[in-house]
């Protein structure tokens, strides 16, 4: 939540800064433009940016000293991207008789402004895209310039695992915020897009760490939007993030993908594809395509989150146009996330007491999976049972087991048709049941993995003995049933599977499954990005 200090004083200051006579350069008028954290006053020839006296979680401009430091940082950092645009930092003065003016002279500084040369809106990239006036020559020049700029940015010394953890924390934070947006935004799009990103990070987070090891983390821009790019000669890129170094210290590809995302929202896709291909060649950066889609999904999620929060900030009144923009970015995040990985169908099989349910719960948390189990389906269909049935008696009769598996597959198909990843937990003793699961996955474009849980007989018997009614999601199997299941358990050597010893620690069990998934989810071949 923002804290605005001295609101009344700020209002009086803005009123004074809207008067032409306040400025040292002659001007016919003063135009005010506002951002989340700044006011920009435009005279005929110059722009003067004043930091708002706000304090957010990510920025603190609550004192004049903090605003002065931010102005100096903005001047220094943005001169990297422009020539003759960022001129100096000028004081806002109050004269002895109380008048406010900008520049030099008698009086005491009450605030500070970044003094810039005014750039024509007609040269702004977003305007050229919207008006469909961006020429092929301008597009080519922009692509070449940015590819060279990002190729030449010096790498930062960043600890690899720290970078991976930082990105992972941002992904988690986005999901936590967007969960609250359900109702305003699509619940399915939130669940699908965010779970895919989380799953990719947990499976392929070493890709992020490798980016740091390979020197791909740079001191970049941090907010590379089309409205920050002016097609001057040379190119002028303004408004990099000056208030948080960590927002600006990022993967060069991540910074460029942010611009690609904003161009896609403006329905300009050609520029983005050309830019990424040009950067790849210039920097000899042969990244896995999934990294591109991850950054696109991640950045679009950030924009969806920020716009949703903004739509909710107007004193309880929902800002519908801003909410629609949030939905646009969420849809883009959903589309990009779908390119990260296929939906997964993870089938946990093994006898009762082998540790399936415990491992299943851990995998659901680790990989953000939807969960289905035969025990839960059986209880939903037939109700809870007060006693244990013998094998193939009562609710374990073959026709009832068939009904349970039919319902399990039906529910799994519903989730897979929504492009959600699913874990199903059952004994899956027969090879035919496993083949049916593989067929369901194939029909929905999903990747299946069978995880067979095993342990020695002594451990199995001790686990079953320790069970009490109501535990283990209502499982009713006892030792006699488990022994019969062991006799009936069929091998499935022709299907993708891994065997997990459930006597191992949970981290070892989970890593065993993840390693198998990495093997079957091979990265695409290097080359140009798909359209």
Short mmCIF file of C-alpha atoms in Angstrom, two decimals:
data_model
loop_
_atom_site.label_atom_id
_atom_site.label_comp_id
_atom_site.label_asym_id
_atom_site.label_seq_id
_atom_site.Cartn_x
_atom_site.Cartn_y
_atom_site.Cartn_z
CA UNK A 1 0.00 0.00 0.00
CA UNK A 2 1.28 3.49 -0.85
CA UNK A 3 2.04 6.18 1.69
CA UNK A 4 1.79 9.67 0.16
CA UNK A 5 3.49 12.27 2.32
CA UNK A 6 2.58 15.92 2.23
CA UNK A 7 -0.37 15.50 -0.16
CA UNK A 8 -1.57 19.08 0.30
CA UNK A 9 1.89 20.46 -0.29
CA UNK A 10 2.18 18.28 -3.42
CA UNK A 11 -1.09 19.68 -4.79
CA UNK A 12 0.15 23.24 -4.33
CA UNK A 13 3.46 22.35 -5.95
CA UNK A 14 1.78 20.81 -8.99
CA UNK A 15 -0.38 23.89 -9.43
CA UNK A 16 2.74 26.08 -9.45
CA UNK A 17 4.58 23.76 -11.85
CA UNK A 18 1.73 24.00 -14.36
CA UNK A 19 2.41 27.73 -14.82
CA UNK A 20 4.72 28.59 -17.78
CA UNK A 21 6.48 31.34 -15.82
CA UNK A 22 7.79 28.73 -13.34
CA UNK A 23 10.36 27.47 -15.86
CA UNK A 24 13.62 29.06 -17.05
CA UNK A 25 12.89 28.32 -20.72
CA UNK A 26 10.15 30.29 -22.49
CA UNK A 27 7.12 28.11 -23.18
CA UNK A 28 3.59 28.72 -24.42
CA UNK A 29 2.09 26.04 -22.16
CA UNK A 30 2.82 23.26 -19.71
CA UNK A 31 1.35 19.77 -20.14
CA UNK A 32 1.16 17.29 -17.26
CA UNK A 33 1.54 13.55 -17.72
CA UNK A 34 1.37 11.16 -14.80
CA UNK A 35 2.85 7.74 -14.11
CA UNK A 36 2.53 5.50 -11.07
CA UNK A 37 5.47 7.17 -9.30
CA UNK A 38 6.15 10.43 -11.20
CA UNK A 39 4.68 13.59 -12.64
CA UNK A 40 6.14 14.77 -15.95
CA UNK A 41 5.75 18.44 -16.93
CA UNK A 42 6.20 19.13 -20.64
CA UNK A 43 7.16 22.58 -21.88
CA UNK A 44 7.56 23.41 -25.56
CA UNK A 45 11.14 22.10 -25.68
CA UNK A 46 11.83 20.23 -22.45
CA UNK A 47 10.46 17.64 -20.03
CA UNK A 48 10.78 17.94 -16.24
CA UNK A 49 10.15 14.80 -14.20
CA UNK A 50 9.18 15.11 -10.52
CA UNK A 51 9.13 12.02 -8.30
CA UNK A 52 5.92 11.53 -6.33
CA UNK A 53 6.36 11.56 -2.52
CA UNK A 54 5.23 7.93 -2.20
CA UNK A 55 6.38 4.82 -0.43
CA UNK A 56 5.55 1.39 -1.81
CA UNK A 57 7.01 -2.02 -1.04
CA UNK A 58 9.27 -1.64 -4.07
CA UNK A 59 10.19 2.07 -3.87
CA UNK A 60 10.60 4.81 -1.27
CA UNK A 61 10.41 8.43 -2.50
CA UNK A 62 8.99 9.73 0.77
CA UNK A 63 11.76 12.28 1.49
CA UNK A 64 13.37 15.01 -0.66
CA UNK A 65 16.74 13.36 -0.10
CA UNK A 66 15.47 10.05 -1.48
CA UNK A 67 13.96 11.81 -4.49
CA UNK A 68 17.23 13.67 -5.16
CA UNK A 69 19.18 10.40 -5.12
CA UNK A 70 16.64 8.83 -7.48
CA UNK A 71 16.95 11.79 -9.88
CA UNK A 72 20.73 11.44 -9.95
CA UNK A 73 20.45 7.70 -10.54
CA UNK A 74 17.94 8.23 -13.34
CA UNK A 75 20.26 10.71 -15.04
CA UNK A 76 23.29 8.43 -14.79
CA UNK A 77 21.59 5.20 -15.81
CA UNK A 78 19.54 6.53 -18.72
CA UNK A 79 22.47 8.29 -20.33
CA UNK A 80 23.62 4.78 -21.26
CA UNK A 81 20.66 4.51 -23.65
CA UNK A 82 20.36 8.06 -25.03
CA UNK A 83 22.40 10.93 -26.42
CA UNK A 84 21.61 14.52 -25.44
CA UNK A 85 18.27 13.65 -23.81
CA UNK A 86 19.02 13.51 -20.08
CA UNK A 87 20.43 16.98 -19.40
CA UNK A 88 20.74 17.49 -15.64
CA UNK A 89 19.00 17.46 -12.26
CA UNK A 90 17.47 20.83 -11.38
CA UNK A 91 16.06 22.11 -8.08
CA UNK A 92 12.54 23.28 -7.45
CA UNK A 93 13.07 26.46 -5.43
CA UNK A 94 10.89 28.47 -3.10
CA UNK A 95 11.89 32.13 -3.14
CA UNK A 96 11.98 34.28 0.03
CA UNK A 97 8.56 35.71 -0.89
CA UNK A 98 7.05 32.21 -1.31
CA UNK A 99 7.06 31.85 -5.11
CA UNK A 100 8.00 28.50 -6.65
CA UNK A 101 10.24 28.26 -9.68
CA UNK A 102 12.61 25.81 -11.39
CA UNK A 103 16.30 26.38 -11.99
CA UNK A 104 18.84 28.63 -10.26
CA UNK A 105 18.49 31.76 -8.19
CA UNK A 106 17.60 32.87 -4.67
CA UNK A 107 15.54 30.51 -2.59
CA UNK A 108 15.80 27.12 -0.98
CA UNK A 109 15.35 23.74 -2.74
CA UNK A 110 12.11 22.03 -1.83
CA UNK A 111 12.36 19.23 -4.39
CA UNK A 112 14.26 18.02 -7.45
CA UNK A 113 13.44 17.27 -11.08
CA UNK A 114 15.11 15.42 -13.93
CA UNK A 115 15.58 17.88 -16.79
CA UNK A 116 15.27 16.27 -20.24
CA UNK A 117 15.01 17.26 -23.86
CA UNK A 118 11.42 16.75 -24.96
CA UNK A 119 11.06 13.93 -27.48
CA UNK A 120 8.30 14.02 -30.11
CA UNK A 121 5.43 11.58 -29.58
CA UNK A 122 5.40 10.97 -33.33
CA UNK A 123 8.71 9.09 -32.96
CA UNK A 124 7.53 6.88 -30.10
CA UNK A 125 7.48 3.20 -31.02
CA UNK A 126 4.06 2.44 -29.56
CA UNK A 127 2.52 5.28 -31.60
CA UNK A 128 4.17 4.04 -34.78
CA UNK A 129 2.84 0.54 -34.13
CA UNK A 130 -0.69 1.70 -33.30
CA UNK A 131 -0.85 3.99 -36.33
CA UNK A 132 0.68 1.29 -38.54
CA UNK A 133 3.38 3.73 -39.70
CA UNK A 134 6.43 1.75 -38.60
CA UNK A 135 8.55 1.29 -41.72
CA UNK A 136 10.60 -1.77 -42.59
CA UNK A 137 13.78 0.32 -42.42
CA UNK A 138 12.88 1.58 -38.93
CA UNK A 139 12.08 -1.94 -37.77
CA UNK A 140 15.40 -3.24 -39.08
CA UNK A 141 17.35 -0.38 -37.48
CA UNK A 142 15.63 -0.93 -34.13
CA UNK A 143 16.30 -4.67 -34.22
CA UNK A 144 19.97 -4.23 -35.13
CA UNK A 145 20.52 -1.53 -32.51
CA UNK A 146 18.92 -3.48 -29.66
CA UNK A 147 20.64 -6.74 -30.60
CA UNK A 148 24.00 -4.98 -30.55
CA UNK A 149 23.26 -3.08 -27.33
CA UNK A 150 22.34 -6.23 -25.44
CA UNK A 151 25.20 -8.21 -26.92
CA UNK A 152 27.63 -5.59 -25.62
CA UNK A 153 26.24 -5.17 -22.09
CA UNK A 154 28.90 -6.44 -19.67
CA UNK A 155 27.90 -9.50 -17.63
CA UNK A 156 27.26 -9.13 -13.93
CA UNK A 157 28.78 -11.39 -11.31
CA UNK A 158 25.64 -13.09 -9.98
CA UNK A 159 25.55 -16.24 -7.85
CA UNK A 160 23.80 -18.81 -10.04
CA UNK A 161 21.52 -20.42 -7.45
CA UNK A 162 20.65 -17.03 -5.98
CA UNK A 163 19.38 -15.90 -9.40
CA UNK A 164 17.35 -19.10 -9.79
CA UNK A 165 15.83 -18.67 -6.32
CA UNK A 166 15.01 -15.02 -7.00
CA UNK A 167 13.11 -15.84 -10.19
CA UNK A 168 11.36 -18.74 -8.47
CA UNK A 169 10.26 -16.43 -5.65
CA UNK A 170 8.84 -13.97 -8.19
CA UNK A 171 6.89 -16.78 -9.89
CA UNK A 172 5.47 -17.85 -6.54
CA UNK A 173 4.59 -14.25 -5.68
CA UNK A 174 2.78 -13.71 -8.97
CA UNK A 175 0.69 -16.83 -8.40
CA UNK A 176 -0.20 -15.88 -4.84
CA UNK A 177 -1.39 -12.44 -5.98
CA UNK A 178 -3.27 -13.74 -9.03
CA UNK A 179 -5.10 -16.32 -6.90
CA UNK A 180 -6.85 -13.34 -5.30
CA UNK A 181 -7.84 -12.09 -8.77
CA UNK A 182 -10.00 -15.15 -9.47
CA UNK A 183 -13.52 -13.84 -9.94
CA UNK A 184 -12.24 -10.78 -11.76
CA UNK A 185 -9.99 -12.88 -14.01
CA UNK A 186 -10.37 -16.41 -15.39
CA UNK A 187 -9.76 -19.02 -12.70
CA UNK A 188 -8.69 -21.59 -15.31
CA UNK A 189 -6.25 -19.19 -17.00
CA UNK A 190 -4.70 -18.30 -13.64
CA UNK A 191 -4.40 -21.92 -12.52
CA UNK A 192 -3.09 -23.19 -15.85
CA UNK A 193 -0.60 -20.40 -16.62
CA UNK A 194 0.83 -20.15 -13.12
CA UNK A 195 1.09 -23.90 -12.47
CA UNK A 196 2.94 -24.35 -15.78
CA UNK A 197 5.52 -21.72 -14.85
CA UNK A 198 5.99 -23.20 -11.40
CA UNK A 199 6.35 -26.70 -12.84
CA UNK A 200 8.96 -25.53 -15.36
CA UNK A 201 10.97 -23.76 -12.67
CA UNK A 202 10.91 -26.83 -10.41
CA UNK A 203 11.91 -29.15 -13.25
CA UNK A 204 14.28 -26.95 -15.24
CA UNK A 205 15.42 -24.32 -12.75
CA UNK A 206 19.02 -25.22 -13.56
CA UNK A 207 18.43 -23.47 -16.89
CA UNK A 208 18.08 -20.21 -14.97
CA UNK A 209 21.18 -20.91 -12.90
CA UNK A 210 23.10 -21.70 -16.08
CA UNK A 211 22.18 -18.27 -17.47
CA UNK A 212 24.02 -16.67 -14.57
CA UNK A 213 26.98 -19.02 -14.96
CA UNK A 214 27.15 -18.22 -18.69
CA UNK A 215 27.33 -14.46 -18.09
CA UNK A 216 23.86 -13.64 -19.44
CA UNK A 217 22.79 -11.53 -16.44
CA UNK A 218 23.31 -7.82 -17.20
CA UNK A 219 22.52 -4.37 -15.84
CA UNK A 220 19.74 -3.76 -18.33
CA UNK A 221 16.70 -1.53 -18.65
CA UNK A 222 14.06 -3.26 -16.55
CA UNK A 223 11.04 -1.64 -18.24
CA UNK A 224 11.71 -1.92 -21.97
CA UNK A 225 8.31 -0.92 -23.35
CA UNK A 226 7.47 0.50 -26.81
CA UNK A 227 6.45 3.83 -25.21
CA UNK A 228 10.00 4.15 -23.84
CA UNK A 229 11.63 3.86 -27.28
CA UNK A 230 11.94 6.83 -29.65
CA UNK A 231 12.97 6.26 -33.25
CA UNK A 232 15.45 9.10 -33.31
CA UNK A 233 18.87 8.93 -34.91
CA UNK A 234 20.50 7.52 -32.86
CA UNK A 235 17.79 5.53 -31.08
CA UNK A 236 16.65 6.98 -27.72
CA UNK A 237 15.52 4.60 -24.95
CA UNK A 238 14.24 6.34 -21.82
CA UNK A 239 12.88 5.56 -18.35
CA UNK A 240 14.94 2.58 -17.27
CA UNK A 241 14.30 1.41 -13.71
CA UNK A 242 16.43 3.55 -11.40
CA UNK A 243 14.80 2.90 -8.02
CA UNK A 244 15.57 -0.83 -7.63
CA UNK A 245 18.82 -2.32 -8.89
CA UNK A 246 17.46 -5.87 -8.71
CA UNK A 247 14.60 -4.96 -11.09
CA UNK A 248 17.20 -3.91 -13.64
CA UNK A 249 19.76 -6.69 -13.11
CA UNK A 250 18.31 -9.49 -15.15
CA UNK A 251 18.82 -11.86 -18.04
CA UNK A 252 19.39 -9.96 -21.30
CA UNK A 253 16.85 -12.26 -22.94
CA UNK A 254 14.32 -11.47 -20.19
CA UNK A 255 14.70 -7.72 -20.81
CA UNK A 256 14.16 -8.15 -24.56
CA UNK A 257 11.23 -10.52 -24.10
CA UNK A 258 9.49 -7.78 -22.10
CA UNK A 259 9.55 -5.62 -25.24
CA UNK A 260 8.41 -8.56 -27.37
CA UNK A 261 5.45 -9.04 -25.02
CA UNK A 262 4.38 -5.40 -25.23
CA UNK A 263 4.66 -5.48 -29.02
CA UNK A 264 2.49 -8.62 -29.14
CA UNK A 265 -0.18 -6.88 -27.08
CA UNK A 266 -0.10 -4.09 -29.69
CA UNK A 267 -0.49 -6.80 -32.37
CA UNK A 268 3.04 -6.31 -33.68
CA UNK A 269 4.54 -9.80 -33.77
CA UNK A 270 7.05 -9.48 -36.60
CA UNK A 271 9.28 -7.06 -34.70
CA UNK A 272 9.52 -9.34 -31.68
CA UNK A 273 10.46 -12.41 -33.69
CA UNK A 274 13.08 -10.46 -35.67
CA UNK A 275 14.50 -8.99 -32.47
CA UNK A 276 14.96 -12.30 -30.66
CA UNK A 277 16.47 -13.97 -33.72
CA UNK A 278 18.85 -11.03 -34.24
CA UNK A 279 19.89 -11.05 -30.58
CA UNK A 280 20.46 -14.81 -30.65
CA UNK A 281 22.81 -14.45 -33.62
CA UNK A 282 24.59 -11.30 -32.40
CA UNK A 283 25.19 -12.62 -28.87
CA UNK A 284 25.67 -16.25 -29.93
CA UNK A 285 23.09 -17.05 -27.30
CA UNK A 286 21.70 -20.49 -28.18
CA UNK A 287 19.08 -20.67 -25.46
CA UNK A 288 16.46 -23.37 -25.08
CA UNK A 289 13.21 -22.10 -26.64
CA UNK A 290 11.40 -22.93 -23.43
CA UNK A 291 13.37 -20.20 -21.68
CA UNK A 292 11.90 -17.67 -24.12
CA UNK A 293 8.36 -18.90 -23.44
CA UNK A 294 9.02 -18.91 -19.70
CA UNK A 295 10.14 -15.28 -19.67
CA UNK A 296 7.16 -14.33 -21.83
CA UNK A 297 4.69 -16.09 -19.51
CA UNK A 298 6.42 -14.67 -16.45
CA UNK A 299 6.46 -11.06 -17.70
CA UNK A 300 2.86 -11.24 -18.89
CA UNK A 301 1.87 -12.57 -15.45
CA UNK A 302 3.58 -9.61 -13.79
CA UNK A 303 1.69 -7.18 -16.03
CA UNK A 304 -1.62 -8.99 -15.40
CA UNK A 305 -1.02 -8.82 -11.64
CA UNK A 306 -0.07 -5.13 -11.64
CA UNK A 307 -3.01 -4.13 -13.83
CA UNK A 308 -5.45 -6.15 -11.73
CA UNK A 309 -4.20 -4.43 -8.57
CA UNK A 310 -4.51 -1.08 -10.33
CA UNK A 311 -8.07 -1.90 -11.43
CA UNK A 312 -8.95 -2.55 -7.78
CA UNK A 313 -7.34 0.61 -6.35
CA UNK A 314 -10.05 3.13 -7.19
CA UNK A 315 -11.78 3.27 -3.80
CA UNK A 316 -13.66 0.00 -4.25
CA UNK A 317 -14.80 0.79 -7.80
CA UNK A 318 -13.58 -1.76 -10.35
CA UNK A 319 -11.85 -0.08 -13.30
CA UNK A 320 -13.24 -2.21 -16.15
CA UNK A 321 -10.91 -1.00 -18.96
CA UNK A 322 -7.85 -1.67 -16.79
CA UNK A 323 -9.26 -5.07 -15.80
CA UNK A 324 -9.70 -5.91 -19.49
CA UNK A 325 -6.04 -5.07 -20.07
CA UNK A 326 -5.13 -7.38 -17.18
CA UNK A 327 -7.17 -10.15 -18.84
CA UNK A 328 -5.29 -9.56 -22.12
CA UNK A 329 -1.94 -10.06 -20.41
CA UNK A 330 -3.20 -13.11 -18.52
CA UNK A 331 -4.33 -14.65 -21.82
CA UNK A 332 -0.85 -14.01 -23.23
CA UNK A 333 0.73 -15.61 -20.15
CA UNK A 334 -1.55 -18.61 -20.62
CA UNK A 335 -0.62 -18.93 -24.30
CA UNK A 336 3.11 -18.66 -23.58
CA UNK A 337 2.96 -21.10 -20.65
CA UNK A 338 1.30 -23.68 -22.88
CA UNK A 339 4.49 -23.70 -24.98
CA UNK A 340 6.64 -24.49 -21.94
CA UNK A 341 5.60 -28.09 -21.37
CA UNK A 342 2.86 -30.46 -22.50
CA UNK A 343 0.26 -31.35 -19.89
CA UNK A 344 1.50 -34.18 -17.69
CA UNK A 345 -0.33 -37.33 -16.66
CA UNK A 346 1.61 -38.90 -13.80
CA UNK A 347 0.27 -42.32 -12.85
CA UNK A 348 1.24 -43.59 -9.39
CA UNK A 349 0.91 -47.37 -9.29
CA UNK A 350 1.75 -50.04 -6.75
CA UNK A 351 0.14 -52.10 -4.05
CA UNK A 352 -1.69 -50.69 -1.06
CA UNK A 353 0.75 -49.47 1.58
CA UNK A 354 3.61 -48.98 -0.88
CA UNK A 355 3.71 -45.22 -0.25
CA UNK A 356 1.78 -43.97 -3.27
CA UNK A 357 -0.45 -41.51 -1.48
CA UNK A 358 2.34 -39.97 0.57
CA UNK A 359 4.55 -39.53 -2.48
CA UNK A 360 1.56 -38.30 -4.46
CA UNK A 361 0.83 -35.54 -1.96
CA UNK A 362 4.46 -34.41 -2.13
CA UNK A 363 4.48 -34.42 -5.95
CA UNK A 364 1.25 -32.44 -6.13
CA UNK A 365 2.89 -29.73 -4.04
CA UNK A 366 6.25 -29.87 -5.80
CA UNK A 367 4.89 -29.80 -9.37
CA UNK A 368 1.54 -28.01 -8.94
CA UNK A 369 -0.52 -30.97 -10.17
CA UNK A 370 -4.23 -31.72 -10.01
CA UNK A 371 -4.79 -34.89 -7.97
CA UNK A 372 -7.17 -37.81 -8.46
CA UNK A 373 -7.18 -41.14 -6.61
CA UNK A 374 -9.16 -44.36 -6.83
CA UNK A 375 -9.76 -44.25 -3.06
CA UNK A 376 -11.43 -40.84 -3.30
CA UNK A 377 -13.42 -41.82 -6.40
CA UNK A 378 -14.56 -45.04 -4.69
CA UNK A 379 -15.77 -43.15 -1.62
CA UNK A 380 -17.57 -40.58 -3.79
CA UNK A 381 -19.31 -43.34 -5.75
CA UNK A 382 -20.14 -45.81 -2.97
CA UNK A 383 -19.73 -43.85 0.26
CA UNK A 384 -17.36 -44.60 3.15
CA UNK A 385 -17.06 -48.19 4.29
CA UNK A 386 -17.22 -49.26 7.91
CA UNK A 387 -15.11 -52.37 7.38
CA UNK A 388 -12.42 -53.86 5.17
CA UNK A 389 -13.56 -56.03 2.27
CA UNK A 390 -11.68 -59.08 1.08
CA UNK A 391 -9.97 -58.83 -2.28
CA UNK A 392 -12.49 -58.90 -5.16
CA UNK A 393 -15.37 -58.80 -2.65
CA UNK A 394 -17.75 -55.96 -1.82
CA UNK A 395 -16.69 -52.72 -3.46
CA UNK A 396 -13.50 -54.42 -4.73
CA UNK A 397 -15.47 -56.73 -7.02
CA UNK A 398 -14.20 -56.52 -10.61
CA UNK A 399 -17.28 -54.69 -11.91
CA UNK A 400 -17.02 -52.07 -9.15
CA UNK A 401 -13.27 -51.63 -9.71
CA UNK A 402 -14.01 -51.10 -13.40
CA UNK A 403 -16.56 -48.40 -12.56
CA UNK A 404 -14.04 -46.66 -10.30
CA UNK A 405 -11.37 -46.62 -13.00
CA UNK A 406 -13.89 -45.48 -15.62
CA UNK A 407 -14.77 -42.51 -13.41
CA UNK A 408 -11.09 -41.83 -12.67
CA UNK A 409 -10.25 -41.70 -16.38
CA UNK A 410 -13.29 -39.55 -17.11
CA UNK A 411 -12.20 -36.95 -14.55
CA UNK A 412 -8.61 -37.09 -15.76
CA UNK A 413 -9.78 -36.45 -19.32
CA UNK A 414 -11.75 -33.40 -18.20
CA UNK A 415 -8.64 -31.92 -16.59
CA UNK A 416 -6.34 -32.80 -19.48
CA UNK A 417 -8.78 -31.30 -21.97
CA UNK A 418 -8.32 -28.04 -20.04
CA UNK A 419 -4.53 -28.44 -20.50
CA UNK A 420 -4.03 -29.06 -16.78
CA UNK A 421 -1.47 -31.55 -15.49
CA UNK A 422 -2.81 -34.43 -13.43
CA UNK A 423 -1.53 -37.01 -10.97
CA UNK A 424 -3.66 -40.14 -10.61
CA UNK A 425 -3.14 -42.50 -7.68
CA UNK A 426 -4.32 -46.11 -7.82
CA UNK A 427 -2.96 -49.63 -7.81
CA UNK A 428 -3.05 -49.87 -11.64
CA UNK A 429 -2.14 -53.54 -11.33
CA UNK A 430 -3.08 -54.59 -14.84
CA UNK A 431 -1.04 -53.64 -17.89
CA UNK A 432 -4.31 -52.98 -19.74
CA UNK A 433 -5.21 -50.19 -17.27
CA UNK A 434 -1.81 -48.61 -17.79
CA UNK A 435 -2.18 -48.81 -21.55
CA UNK A 436 -5.54 -47.11 -21.23
CA UNK A 437 -3.94 -44.30 -19.22
CA UNK A 438 -1.26 -43.91 -21.91
CA UNK A 439 -3.97 -43.72 -24.56
CA UNK A 440 -5.84 -41.02 -22.61
CA UNK A 441 -2.64 -38.98 -22.37
CA UNK A 442 -1.90 -39.37 -26.08
CA UNK A 443 -5.42 -38.31 -27.07
CA UNK A 444 -5.00 -35.05 -25.14
CA UNK A 445 -1.45 -34.25 -26.19
CA UNK A 446 -0.14 -35.03 -22.71
CA UNK A 447 3.07 -36.71 -21.59
CA UNK A 448 2.51 -39.76 -19.40
CA UNK A 449 4.88 -41.11 -16.77
CA UNK A 450 4.17 -44.19 -14.66
CA UNK A 451 5.70 -44.11 -11.19
CA UNK A 452 5.77 -47.53 -9.53
CA UNK A 453 6.15 -47.31 -5.76
CA UNK A 454 8.01 -50.20 -4.16
CA UNK A 455 9.29 -51.21 -0.74
CA UNK A 456 10.29 -54.47 0.94
CA UNK A 457 7.64 -56.76 2.44
CA UNK A 458 8.57 -56.01 6.03
CA UNK A 459 8.16 -52.27 5.49
CA UNK A 460 4.90 -52.86 3.63
CA UNK A 461 3.47 -54.97 6.45
CA UNK A 462 4.51 -52.47 9.13
CA UNK A 463 2.87 -49.63 7.21
CA UNK A 464 -0.40 -51.52 6.84
CA UNK A 465 -0.36 -52.51 10.50
CA UNK A 466 0.06 -48.88 11.53
CA UNK A 467 -3.02 -47.75 9.63
CA UNK A 468 -6.09 -46.69 11.57
CA UNK A 469 -9.60 -46.02 10.28
CA UNK A 470 -9.93 -42.70 8.49
CA UNK A 471 -6.28 -42.41 7.54
CA UNK A 472 -4.69 -42.58 4.09
CA UNK A 473 -7.62 -40.95 2.26
CA UNK A 474 -9.98 -43.75 3.25
CA UNK A 475 -7.93 -46.67 1.96
CA UNK A 476 -9.42 -49.96 3.16
CA UNK A 477 -6.79 -52.42 2.04
CA UNK A 478 -5.11 -54.62 4.62
CA UNK A 479 -2.16 -56.94 4.46
CA UNK A 480 -4.08 -59.80 2.82
CA UNK A 481 -5.29 -57.55 0.05
CA UNK A 482 -1.78 -56.16 -0.46
CA UNK A 483 -0.33 -59.65 -0.80
CA UNK A 484 -2.90 -60.52 -3.44
CA UNK A 485 -2.15 -57.25 -5.25
CA UNK A 486 1.56 -58.12 -5.32
CA UNK A 487 0.72 -61.37 -7.09
CA UNK A 488 -1.38 -59.54 -9.70
CA UNK A 489 0.95 -56.57 -10.35
CA UNK A 490 1.96 -56.77 -14.03
CA UNK A 491 5.11 -55.28 -15.58
CA UNK A 492 4.77 -52.42 -18.09
CA UNK A 493 8.22 -52.32 -19.65
CA UNK A 494 6.92 -50.85 -22.92
CA UNK A 495 5.61 -47.67 -21.25
CA UNK A 496 7.56 -44.68 -19.84
CA UNK A 497 8.06 -45.46 -16.18
CA UNK A 498 10.29 -45.04 -13.18
CA UNK A 499 10.51 -47.17 -10.05
CA UNK A 500 10.75 -45.38 -6.72
CA UNK A 501 11.95 -47.00 -3.51
CA UNK A 502 9.63 -45.38 -0.98
CA UNK A 503 11.99 -46.21 1.89
CA UNK A 504 14.21 -43.40 0.60
CA UNK A 505 13.86 -39.84 1.88
CA UNK A 506 11.13 -37.66 0.36
CA UNK A 507 13.63 -35.38 -1.40
CA UNK A 508 15.23 -38.47 -2.98
CA UNK A 509 11.86 -39.86 -4.07
CA UNK A 510 10.76 -36.54 -5.57
CA UNK A 511 14.07 -36.02 -7.35
CA UNK A 512 13.83 -39.51 -8.83
CA UNK A 513 10.48 -38.64 -10.42
CA UNK A 514 11.69 -35.22 -11.58
CA UNK A 515 14.79 -36.74 -13.17
CA UNK A 516 12.59 -39.13 -15.14
CA UNK A 517 10.40 -36.25 -16.30
CA UNK A 518 13.45 -34.30 -17.45
CA UNK A 519 14.58 -37.26 -19.53
CA UNK A 520 11.29 -37.59 -21.39
CA UNK A 521 10.63 -33.84 -21.72
CA UNK A 522 13.52 -33.22 -24.06
CA UNK A 523 14.18 -29.62 -25.15
CA UNK A 524 13.34 -28.64 -28.74
CA UNK A 525 16.15 -28.52 -31.28
CA UNK A 526 17.98 -25.17 -31.55
CA UNK A 527 16.89 -22.83 -34.30
CA UNK A 528 14.51 -20.00 -35.01
CA UNK A 529 11.65 -19.54 -32.58
CA UNK A 530 8.27 -20.96 -33.59
CA UNK A 531 5.69 -18.40 -34.60
#
